[in-house]
Structures are given as C-alpha cells and as structure tokens.
C-alpha cells in the first residue's frame, strides 16, 4: 500500500507540474507521498526521520512548502519543498545513484 501511495503521489506531483503548477494536484500529490512514506516505514520512524536535529531546516522548508502549496501559491511552495527535499534526502542520493 505504501509504495503505491508514494508512486501515486509522485505521479500527481509530476502531473501538477506539467499542468502549470495546478495547486490541487500538487497538494494531493504531497499528501499521498507523505502518507505513503508513513505506510512504508511507520509513523514513529517517519516522525523521528523528519524531526532529527540536523534535518530540522530541511523539514521546516519541506513542510512550509507544503503549507504554501495548500494556500494556493504553488510555484513558491514547490521551490521551498524542493529545497527541503534535497536537504532532507541528501544522504540517500548516493545510494540511489549507485543502485541505478
């Protein structure tokens, strides 16, 4: 269930960007992505991942971008989310590129 939710979340995010930053699709994609992440690794591990001391800046940008998208400012919100996503998952990028 979790992998499907993350996949649909990424699909809606991409589709929302392709449709000129449609804020409803972007918000729906964000919510699906985060709920899929909770289903994959669990609520407690998701909470501890996002609220670790070194990752608080990335978390605040990511969740702040989500809030800005929900307030219907999609371009600014996606820029904030992208910066937060990169700073949160920076340590995973070498593993992903090594896997590919």
mmCIF file of C-alpha atoms in Angstrom:
data_model
loop_
_atom_site.group_PDB
_atom_site.id
_atom_site.type_symbol
_atom_site.label_atom_id
_atom_site.label_comp_id
_atom_site.label_asym_id
_atom_site.label_seq_id
_atom_site.Cartn_x
_atom_site.Cartn_y
_atom_site.Cartn_z
ATOM 1 C CA UNK A 1 0.000 0.000 0.000
ATOM 2 C CA UNK A 2 2.778 2.412 0.905
ATOM 3 C CA UNK A 3 4.727 2.016 -2.327
ATOM 4 C CA UNK A 4 1.534 2.564 -4.314
ATOM 5 C CA UNK A 5 0.741 5.720 -2.364
ATOM 6 C CA UNK A 6 4.249 7.073 -2.896
ATOM 7 C CA UNK A 7 4.019 6.208 -6.605
ATOM 8 C CA UNK A 8 0.664 7.922 -6.994
ATOM 9 C CA UNK A 9 1.967 10.879 -5.005
ATOM 10 C CA UNK A 10 4.915 11.304 -7.349
ATOM 11 C CA UNK A 11 2.582 10.889 -10.336
ATOM 12 C CA UNK A 12 0.260 13.634 -9.085
ATOM 13 C CA UNK A 13 3.220 15.888 -8.320
ATOM 14 C CA UNK A 14 4.569 15.439 -11.844
ATOM 15 C CA UNK A 15 1.118 15.860 -13.372
ATOM 16 C CA UNK A 16 0.522 19.003 -11.299
ATOM 17 C CA UNK A 17 3.805 20.484 -12.507
ATOM 18 C CA UNK A 18 3.012 19.609 -16.130
ATOM 19 C CA UNK A 19 -0.376 21.318 -15.831
ATOM 20 C CA UNK A 20 1.249 24.657 -14.982
ATOM 21 C CA UNK A 21 1.529 24.150 -11.245
ATOM 22 C CA UNK A 22 -2.041 23.147 -10.502
ATOM 23 C CA UNK A 23 -2.221 23.624 -6.752
ATOM 24 C CA UNK A 24 -4.886 20.963 -6.140
ATOM 25 C CA UNK A 25 -2.886 18.222 -7.867
ATOM 26 C CA UNK A 26 0.313 19.309 -6.130
ATOM 27 C CA UNK A 27 -1.335 19.296 -2.714
ATOM 28 C CA UNK A 28 -2.905 15.894 -3.370
ATOM 29 C CA UNK A 29 0.453 14.526 -4.537
ATOM 30 C CA UNK A 30 2.185 15.841 -1.422
ATOM 31 C CA UNK A 31 -0.372 14.282 0.885
ATOM 32 C CA UNK A 32 -0.187 10.941 -0.931
ATOM 33 C CA UNK A 33 3.623 10.977 -0.833
ATOM 34 C CA UNK A 34 3.761 11.677 2.895
ATOM 35 C CA UNK A 35 1.066 9.125 3.737
ATOM 36 C CA UNK A 36 2.874 6.517 1.622
ATOM 37 C CA UNK A 37 6.079 7.236 3.486
ATOM 38 C CA UNK A 38 4.244 6.665 6.762
ATOM 39 C CA UNK A 39 2.872 3.349 5.481
ATOM 40 C CA UNK A 40 6.307 2.193 4.313
ATOM 41 C CA UNK A 41 8.437 2.955 7.363
ATOM 42 C CA UNK A 42 5.852 3.570 10.083
ATOM 43 C CA UNK A 43 4.657 6.640 11.922
ATOM 44 C CA UNK A 44 7.314 6.684 14.641
ATOM 45 C CA UNK A 45 10.240 6.255 12.230
ATOM 46 C CA UNK A 46 8.820 8.884 9.888
ATOM 47 C CA UNK A 47 8.464 11.312 12.778
ATOM 48 C CA UNK A 48 11.988 10.645 14.036
ATOM 49 C CA UNK A 49 13.378 10.965 10.493
ATOM 50 C CA UNK A 50 11.797 14.348 9.855
ATOM 51 C CA UNK A 51 12.477 15.810 13.283
ATOM 52 C CA UNK A 52 16.123 14.878 13.805
ATOM 53 C CA UNK A 53 18.219 17.810 14.962
ATOM 54 C CA UNK A 54 20.397 18.095 11.798
ATOM 55 C CA UNK A 55 17.368 17.774 9.497
ATOM 56 C CA UNK A 56 15.121 20.384 11.091
ATOM 57 C CA UNK A 57 15.967 23.020 8.479
ATOM 58 C CA UNK A 58 15.029 20.694 5.624
ATOM 59 C CA UNK A 59 11.868 19.604 7.433
ATOM 60 C CA UNK A 60 10.776 23.174 8.025
ATOM 61 C CA UNK A 61 11.306 24.060 4.362
ATOM 62 C CA UNK A 62 9.513 20.921 3.161
ATOM 63 C CA UNK A 63 6.503 21.280 5.450
ATOM 64 C CA UNK A 64 6.455 25.045 4.940
ATOM 65 C CA UNK A 65 6.373 24.484 1.185
ATOM 66 C CA UNK A 66 3.505 22.040 1.654
ATOM 67 C CA UNK A 67 1.630 24.683 3.621
ATOM 68 C CA UNK A 68 2.320 27.325 0.957
ATOM 69 C CA UNK A 69 1.033 24.975 -1.761
ATOM 70 C CA UNK A 70 -2.115 24.391 0.291
ATOM 71 C CA UNK A 71 -2.537 28.176 0.491
ATOM 72 C CA UNK A 72 -2.581 28.188 -3.356
ATOM 73 C CA UNK A 73 0.867 29.639 -4.071
ATOM 74 C CA UNK A 74 2.171 26.605 -5.926
ATOM 75 C CA UNK A 75 5.383 27.900 -7.530
ATOM 76 C CA UNK A 76 6.817 29.320 -4.319
ATOM 77 C CA UNK A 77 5.650 26.272 -2.391
ATOM 78 C CA UNK A 78 7.293 23.843 -4.800
ATOM 79 C CA UNK A 79 10.558 25.774 -4.656
ATOM 80 C CA UNK A 80 10.512 25.592 -0.861
ATOM 81 C CA UNK A 81 9.619 21.906 -0.970
ATOM 82 C CA UNK A 82 12.365 21.134 -3.481
ATOM 83 C CA UNK A 83 14.991 22.750 -1.275
ATOM 84 C CA UNK A 84 13.649 20.907 1.768
ATOM 85 C CA UNK A 85 13.516 17.602 -0.109
ATOM 86 C CA UNK A 86 17.107 17.946 -1.292
ATOM 87 C CA UNK A 87 18.369 18.845 2.171
ATOM 88 C CA UNK A 88 16.356 16.043 3.817
ATOM 89 C CA UNK A 89 17.278 13.239 1.437
ATOM 90 C CA UNK A 90 20.828 14.366 0.617
ATOM 91 C CA UNK A 91 22.339 11.280 2.225
ATOM 92 C CA UNK A 92 20.135 8.928 0.159
ATOM 93 C CA UNK A 93 21.164 10.267 -3.261
ATOM 94 C CA UNK A 94 24.496 8.364 -3.498
ATOM 95 C CA UNK A 95 22.713 5.120 -2.588
ATOM 96 C CA UNK A 96 20.035 5.702 -5.235
ATOM 97 C CA UNK A 97 22.564 6.601 -7.928
ATOM 98 C CA UNK A 98 24.653 3.561 -7.017
ATOM 99 C CA UNK A 99 21.561 1.389 -7.340
ATOM 100 C CA UNK A 100 20.759 2.747 -10.798
#
